[in-house]
Amino acid sequence: MNKTTKIYIAGHRGMVGSAIWRALEAKGYTHLIGKTSKELDLRSQPEVADFFECEKPEVVIDAAARVGGILANNNYPYQFLMENMQIQNNLIDSSLKADVAKFIFLGSSCIYPKLAPQPLKEEYLLTGPLEPTNEWYAIAKITGVKACEAIRKQFGKDYISLMPTNLYGTHDNFDLTTSHVLPAMIRKFHEAKQPQLSMLSEVEADKEHLSVTLWGSGTPMREFLFVEDLADAVVFALENKFQDNLYNVGTGVDLTIKELAELIQRTVGHTGEIIWDSNKPDGTPRKLMDVSKMTDAGWKAKVGLEEGIKRTYEWFLENQENFKEVKL
């Protein structure tokens, strides 16, 4: 790797891809390539093959995916399975055929079995059933991990998979039907404050905050990683040679969804009631990553959850007129 290495970031406009782009630029990399979905449909094998033939990237980072929360996964299982396999298969196969030297595949902690021991170790992959609410996305990502592993084994190429825990941060998706839990909570708590936008006094306004209804019981435990930390981990992986093919990326610290809601509520300044709808699914009871392999390799997360939520909410406030919404 050097600062003029030609690096293609698939999904460079998304939350993850844009964070990786900024991180690489900050370190002085000057030859970054990005294509919008209108310029290059990653689901199309001929288009992707033509792109690789024309651009000839030396390094590929796959940050492109169809993503969403429990509701989106439940409602659109075929899209989450098929489109993610199309995207990653085209990128991985074209990279191999174009003799791309290094490939970084980004997945998700949902690849691990629903009831795997905690914290989740890389070797738990394919040892049990998946969480039904996101198994379609998980199966697609597992095939990507295995494709990179097969290339590494058969062709000796430096293709690795990084599995981040639940991500959040600036440029996130805040659409209430397709977003993940943390950005959805930020938007819900913020919008529940809106009735006070009148001539009411500050004390009266606080009383006017609407209640917020959240899915499930609030008892599941989750780990969250600020997207800039993931970008830092990707740069670290680019600049170092890893011994294995699969690495978890996270903080190694989790909390209950109820604790998360209360933290976001305080950050946003919402004072209304939180109502838990136990008729809605909780998802996996706990999903904590064992990040010891990345720690041993020399990388650790830097941004704490409270700081990360504060920075995300500040970005949300600055971009309310055009924040990201993903429709399916």
PDB file of C-alpha atoms in Angstrom, residues 14-195:
ATOM      1  CA  GLY A  14     -23.430   5.421   2.254  1.00  0.00           C
ATOM      2  CA  MET A  15     -22.776   5.931   5.934  1.00  0.00           C
ATOM      3  CA  VAL A  16     -19.950   3.387   6.024  1.00  0.00           C
ATOM      4  CA  GLY A  17     -18.458   4.055   2.597  1.00  0.00           C
ATOM      5  CA  SER A  18     -18.383   7.823   3.058  1.00  0.00           C
ATOM      6  CA  ALA A  19     -16.706   7.439   6.460  1.00  0.00           C
ATOM      7  CA  ILE A  20     -14.036   5.196   4.906  1.00  0.00           C
ATOM      8  CA  TRP A  21     -13.529   7.721   2.093  1.00  0.00           C
ATOM      9  CA  ARG A  22     -13.019  10.550   4.598  1.00  0.00           C
ATOM     10  CA  ALA A  23     -10.641   8.434   6.681  1.00  0.00           C
ATOM     11  CA  LEU A  24      -8.498   7.546   3.671  1.00  0.00           C
ATOM     12  CA  GLU A  25      -8.415  11.159   2.456  1.00  0.00           C
ATOM     13  CA  ALA A  26      -7.377  12.293   5.928  1.00  0.00           C
ATOM     14  CA  LYS A  27      -4.420   9.893   5.769  1.00  0.00           C
ATOM     15  CA  GLY A  28      -3.321  11.262   2.411  1.00  0.00           C
ATOM     16  CA  TYR A  29      -4.605   8.645  -0.038  1.00  0.00           C
ATOM     17  CA  THR A  30      -5.091  10.389  -3.371  1.00  0.00           C
ATOM     18  CA  HIS A  31      -6.451   7.790  -5.800  1.00  0.00           C
ATOM     19  CA  LEU A  32      -9.922   6.903  -4.523  1.00  0.00           C
ATOM     20  CA  ILE A  33     -12.668   5.696  -6.868  1.00  0.00           C
ATOM     21  CA  GLY A  34     -16.396   5.852  -6.209  1.00  0.00           C
ATOM     22  CA  LYS A  35     -19.463   5.319  -8.366  1.00  0.00           C
ATOM     23  CA  THR A  36     -23.063   6.127  -7.485  1.00  0.00           C
ATOM     24  CA  SER A  37     -25.771   3.491  -7.997  1.00  0.00           C
ATOM     25  CA  LYS A  38     -26.934   5.454 -11.051  1.00  0.00           C
ATOM     26  CA  GLU A  39     -23.453   5.345 -12.540  1.00  0.00           C
ATOM     27  CA  LEU A  40     -22.872   1.668 -11.730  1.00  0.00           C
ATOM     28  CA  ASP A  41     -25.517  -0.903 -10.807  1.00  0.00           C
ATOM     29  CA  LEU A  42     -23.610  -3.359  -8.632  1.00  0.00           C
ATOM     30  CA  ARG A  43     -26.396  -5.915  -9.083  1.00  0.00           C
ATOM     31  CA  SER A  44     -25.511  -6.166 -12.771  1.00  0.00           C
ATOM     32  CA  GLN A  45     -22.691  -8.598 -13.508  1.00  0.00           C
ATOM     33  CA  PRO A  46     -21.882  -7.134 -16.967  1.00  0.00           C
ATOM     34  CA  GLU A  47     -21.751  -3.560 -15.628  1.00  0.00           C
ATOM     35  CA  VAL A  48     -19.437  -4.520 -12.774  1.00  0.00           C
ATOM     36  CA  ALA A  49     -17.178  -6.547 -15.066  1.00  0.00           C
ATOM     37  CA  ASP A  50     -16.917  -3.615 -17.498  1.00  0.00           C
ATOM     38  CA  PHE A  51     -16.108  -1.247 -14.640  1.00  0.00           C
ATOM     39  CA  PHE A  52     -13.218  -3.424 -13.437  1.00  0.00           C
ATOM     40  CA  GLU A  53     -11.908  -3.791 -16.987  1.00  0.00           C
ATOM     41  CA  CYS A  54     -11.932  -0.010 -17.432  1.00  0.00           C
ATOM     42  CA  GLU A  55     -10.787   1.243 -14.012  1.00  0.00           C
ATOM     43  CA  LYS A  56      -8.467  -1.602 -12.928  1.00  0.00           C
ATOM     44  CA  PRO A  57      -8.520  -0.900  -9.157  1.00  0.00           C
ATOM     45  CA  GLU A  58      -5.695  -2.329  -7.064  1.00  0.00           C
ATOM     46  CA  VAL A  59      -7.698  -2.513  -3.823  1.00  0.00           C
ATOM     47  CA  VAL A  60     -11.455  -2.966  -3.325  1.00  0.00           C
ATOM     48  CA  ILE A  61     -13.481  -2.178  -0.203  1.00  0.00           C
ATOM     49  CA  ASP A  62     -17.011  -3.577  -0.275  1.00  0.00           C
ATOM     50  CA  ALA A  63     -19.163  -1.186   1.767  1.00  0.00           C
ATOM     51  CA  ALA A  64     -22.177  -1.584  -0.523  1.00  0.00           C
ATOM     52  CA  ALA A  65     -25.250  -3.440   0.694  1.00  0.00           C
ATOM     53  CA  ARG A  66     -29.011  -3.427   1.017  1.00  0.00           C
ATOM     54  CA  VAL A  67     -29.403  -2.754   4.743  1.00  0.00           C
ATOM     55  CA  GLY A  68     -32.215  -2.114   7.203  1.00  0.00           C
ATOM     56  CA  GLY A  69     -33.711  -2.931  10.583  1.00  0.00           C
ATOM     57  CA  ILE A  70     -36.076  -5.666  11.765  1.00  0.00           C
ATOM     58  CA  LEU A  71     -39.113  -4.250   9.944  1.00  0.00           C
ATOM     59  CA  ALA A  72     -37.364  -3.951   6.586  1.00  0.00           C
ATOM     60  CA  ASN A  73     -35.811  -7.416   6.890  1.00  0.00           C
ATOM     61  CA  ASN A  74     -39.179  -8.935   7.721  1.00  0.00           C
ATOM     62  CA  ASN A  75     -41.040  -7.203   4.906  1.00  0.00           C
ATOM     63  CA  TYR A  76     -38.483  -7.584   2.104  1.00  0.00           C
ATOM     64  CA  PRO A  77     -36.688 -10.934   2.627  1.00  0.00           C
ATOM     65  CA  TYR A  78     -36.065 -11.568  -1.069  1.00  0.00           C
ATOM     66  CA  GLN A  79     -34.429  -8.181  -1.684  1.00  0.00           C
ATOM     67  CA  PHE A  80     -32.224  -8.557   1.391  1.00  0.00           C
ATOM     68  CA  LEU A  81     -31.091 -12.007   0.292  1.00  0.00           C
ATOM     69  CA  MET A  82     -30.800 -11.653  -3.478  1.00  0.00           C
ATOM     70  CA  GLU A  83     -29.581  -8.066  -3.900  1.00  0.00           C
ATOM     71  CA  ASN A  84     -26.841  -8.466  -1.294  1.00  0.00           C
ATOM     72  CA  MET A  85     -25.628 -11.677  -2.922  1.00  0.00           C
ATOM     73  CA  GLN A  86     -25.678 -10.045  -6.357  1.00  0.00           C
ATOM     74  CA  ILE A  87     -23.696  -7.030  -5.148  1.00  0.00           C
ATOM     75  CA  GLN A  88     -21.007  -8.922  -3.274  1.00  0.00           C
ATOM     76  CA  ASN A  89     -20.688 -11.802  -5.755  1.00  0.00           C
ATOM     77  CA  ASN A  90     -20.148  -9.397  -8.642  1.00  0.00           C
ATOM     78  CA  LEU A  91     -17.547  -7.423  -6.691  1.00  0.00           C
ATOM     79  CA  ILE A  92     -15.685 -10.445  -5.347  1.00  0.00           C
ATOM     80  CA  ASP A  93     -15.634 -12.368  -8.633  1.00  0.00           C
ATOM     81  CA  SER A  94     -14.642  -9.331 -10.695  1.00  0.00           C
ATOM     82  CA  SER A  95     -11.878  -8.542  -8.202  1.00  0.00           C
ATOM     83  CA  LEU A  96     -10.483 -12.051  -8.507  1.00  0.00           C
ATOM     84  CA  LYS A  97     -10.625 -11.992 -12.316  1.00  0.00           C
ATOM     85  CA  ALA A  98      -9.025  -8.531 -12.410  1.00  0.00           C
ATOM     86  CA  ASP A  99      -6.217  -9.684 -10.097  1.00  0.00           C
ATOM     87  CA  VAL A 100      -7.118  -7.160  -7.368  1.00  0.00           C
ATOM     88  CA  ALA A 101      -4.404  -7.459  -4.732  1.00  0.00           C
ATOM     89  CA  LYS A 102      -6.480  -6.738  -1.622  1.00  0.00           C
ATOM     90  CA  PHE A 103     -10.218  -7.004  -0.944  1.00  0.00           C
ATOM     91  CA  ILE A 104     -11.998  -6.028   2.269  1.00  0.00           C
ATOM     92  CA  PHE A 105     -15.497  -7.434   2.694  1.00  0.00           C
ATOM     93  CA  LEU A 106     -17.723  -5.781   5.289  1.00  0.00           C
ATOM     94  CA  GLY A 107     -20.456  -7.839   6.891  1.00  0.00           C
ATOM     95  CA  SER A 108     -22.427  -7.779  10.115  1.00  0.00           C
ATOM     96  CA  SER A 109     -22.556  -9.458  13.509  1.00  0.00           C
ATOM     97  CA  CYS A 110     -25.918 -10.977  12.479  1.00  0.00           C
ATOM     98  CA  ILE A 111     -23.964 -13.717  10.645  1.00  0.00           C
ATOM     99  CA  TYR A 112     -23.555 -15.523  13.968  1.00  0.00           C
ATOM    100  CA  PRO A 113     -26.148 -17.961  15.386  1.00  0.00           C
ATOM    101  CA  LYS A 114     -29.015 -16.460  17.385  1.00  0.00           C
ATOM    102  CA  LEU A 115     -28.153 -18.361  20.565  1.00  0.00           C
ATOM    103  CA  ALA A 116     -24.382 -18.561  20.199  1.00  0.00           C
ATOM    104  CA  PRO A 117     -22.359 -18.158  23.410  1.00  0.00           C
ATOM    105  CA  GLN A 118     -21.521 -14.569  24.337  1.00  0.00           C
ATOM    106  CA  PRO A 119     -19.359 -12.775  23.462  1.00  0.00           C
ATOM    107  CA  LEU A 120     -19.442 -13.857  19.803  1.00  0.00           C
ATOM    108  CA  LYS A 121     -16.212 -15.391  18.557  1.00  0.00           C
ATOM    109  CA  GLU A 122     -15.333 -15.742  14.894  1.00  0.00           C
ATOM    110  CA  GLU A 123     -15.294 -19.542  15.171  1.00  0.00           C
ATOM    111  CA  TYR A 124     -19.000 -19.598  16.093  1.00  0.00           C
ATOM    112  CA  LEU A 125     -19.922 -18.978  12.453  1.00  0.00           C
ATOM    113  CA  LEU A 126     -22.262 -21.706  11.088  1.00  0.00           C
ATOM    114  CA  THR A 127     -22.608 -23.491  14.441  1.00  0.00           C
ATOM    115  CA  GLY A 128     -26.361 -22.912  14.892  1.00  0.00           C
ATOM    116  CA  PRO A 129     -29.607 -21.362  13.557  1.00  0.00           C
ATOM    117  CA  LEU A 130     -29.726 -17.661  12.706  1.00  0.00           C
ATOM    118  CA  GLU A 131     -32.041 -15.005  14.137  1.00  0.00           C
ATOM    119  CA  PRO A 132     -35.196 -15.288  11.948  1.00  0.00           C
ATOM    120  CA  THR A 133     -35.800 -11.520  11.752  1.00  0.00           C
ATOM    121  CA  ASN A 134     -32.603 -10.907   9.785  1.00  0.00           C
ATOM    122  CA  GLU A 135     -31.586 -14.329   8.461  1.00  0.00           C
ATOM    123  CA  TRP A 136     -31.935 -13.245   4.804  1.00  0.00           C
ATOM    124  CA  TYR A 137     -29.311 -10.532   5.157  1.00  0.00           C
ATOM    125  CA  ALA A 138     -27.172 -12.803   7.334  1.00  0.00           C
ATOM    126  CA  ILE A 139     -27.175 -15.661   4.810  1.00  0.00           C
ATOM    127  CA  ALA A 140     -26.084 -13.291   2.062  1.00  0.00           C
ATOM    128  CA  LYS A 141     -23.236 -11.959   4.188  1.00  0.00           C
ATOM    129  CA  ILE A 142     -22.140 -15.447   5.188  1.00  0.00           C
ATOM    130  CA  THR A 143     -21.757 -16.355   1.502  1.00  0.00           C
ATOM    131  CA  GLY A 144     -19.551 -13.278   1.073  1.00  0.00           C
ATOM    132  CA  VAL A 145     -17.349 -14.288   4.004  1.00  0.00           C
ATOM    133  CA  LYS A 146     -17.003 -17.795   2.612  1.00  0.00           C
ATOM    134  CA  ALA A 147     -16.267 -16.552  -0.923  1.00  0.00           C
ATOM    135  CA  CYS A 148     -13.391 -14.438   0.384  1.00  0.00           C
ATOM    136  CA  GLU A 149     -12.158 -17.339   2.500  1.00  0.00           C
ATOM    137  CA  ALA A 150     -12.253 -19.649  -0.526  1.00  0.00           C
ATOM    138  CA  ILE A 151     -10.244 -17.182  -2.625  1.00  0.00           C
ATOM    139  CA  ARG A 152      -7.737 -16.794   0.179  1.00  0.00           C
ATOM    140  CA  LYS A 153      -7.397 -20.585   0.464  1.00  0.00           C
ATOM    141  CA  GLN A 154      -7.331 -21.424  -3.246  1.00  0.00           C
ATOM    142  CA  PHE A 155      -5.492 -18.429  -4.709  1.00  0.00           C
ATOM    143  CA  GLY A 156      -3.528 -17.097  -1.742  1.00  0.00           C
ATOM    144  CA  LYS A 157      -4.907 -13.583  -2.126  1.00  0.00           C
ATOM    145  CA  ASP A 158      -5.204 -11.079   0.715  1.00  0.00           C
ATOM    146  CA  TYR A 159      -9.013 -11.064   0.877  1.00  0.00           C
ATOM    147  CA  ILE A 160     -10.382 -10.519   4.389  1.00  0.00           C
ATOM    148  CA  SER A 161     -13.760 -10.034   6.039  1.00  0.00           C
ATOM    149  CA  LEU A 162     -14.472  -7.531   8.807  1.00  0.00           C
ATOM    150  CA  MET A 163     -17.676  -8.078  10.793  1.00  0.00           C
ATOM    151  CA  PRO A 164     -18.729  -4.865  12.546  1.00  0.00           C
ATOM    152  CA  THR A 165     -21.230  -4.816  15.364  1.00  0.00           C
ATOM    153  CA  ASN A 166     -24.292  -2.521  15.149  1.00  0.00           C
ATOM    154  CA  LEU A 167     -23.182   0.678  13.423  1.00  0.00           C
ATOM    155  CA  TYR A 168     -24.420   4.242  13.799  1.00  0.00           C
ATOM    156  CA  GLY A 169     -23.187   7.747  13.107  1.00  0.00           C
ATOM    157  CA  THR A 170     -23.301  10.681  10.743  1.00  0.00           C
ATOM    158  CA  HIS A 171     -24.923  10.082   7.326  1.00  0.00           C
ATOM    159  CA  ASP A 172     -27.041   7.287   8.837  1.00  0.00           C
ATOM    160  CA  ASN A 173     -30.465   6.250   7.529  1.00  0.00           C
ATOM    161  CA  PHE A 174     -33.220   7.921   9.584  1.00  0.00           C
ATOM    162  CA  ASP A 175     -36.224   6.469   7.748  1.00  0.00           C
ATOM    163  CA  LEU A 176     -38.504   4.971  10.396  1.00  0.00           C
ATOM    164  CA  THR A 177     -39.493   1.955   8.273  1.00  0.00           C
ATOM    165  CA  THR A 178     -36.017   0.900   7.117  1.00  0.00           C
ATOM    166  CA  SER A 179     -33.554   2.260   9.687  1.00  0.00           C
ATOM    167  CA  HIS A 180     -31.774   0.475  12.504  1.00  0.00           C
ATOM    168  CA  VAL A 181     -32.698   0.966  16.138  1.00  0.00           C
ATOM    169  CA  LEU A 182     -30.349   3.800  17.141  1.00  0.00           C
ATOM    170  CA  PRO A 183     -31.067   6.324  14.341  1.00  0.00           C
ATOM    171  CA  ALA A 184     -34.774   5.441  14.532  1.00  0.00           C
ATOM    172  CA  MET A 185     -34.765   6.320  18.243  1.00  0.00           C
ATOM    173  CA  ILE A 186     -33.006   9.620  17.593  1.00  0.00           C
ATOM    174  CA  ARG A 187     -35.660  10.628  15.091  1.00  0.00           C
ATOM    175  CA  LYS A 188     -38.575   9.413  17.225  1.00  0.00           C
ATOM    176  CA  PHE A 189     -37.430  11.256  20.348  1.00  0.00           C
ATOM    177  CA  HIS A 190     -36.662  14.397  18.369  1.00  0.00           C
ATOM    178  CA  GLU A 191     -40.031  14.475  16.626  1.00  0.00           C
ATOM    179  CA  ALA A 192     -41.848  13.814  19.904  1.00  0.00           C
ATOM    180  CA  LYS A 193     -40.509  17.198  21.078  1.00  0.00           C
ATOM    181  CA  GLN A 194     -42.165  19.093  18.231  1.00  0.00           C
ATOM    182  CA  PRO A 195     -45.496  20.042  19.901  1.00  0.00           C
TER     183      PRO A 195
END
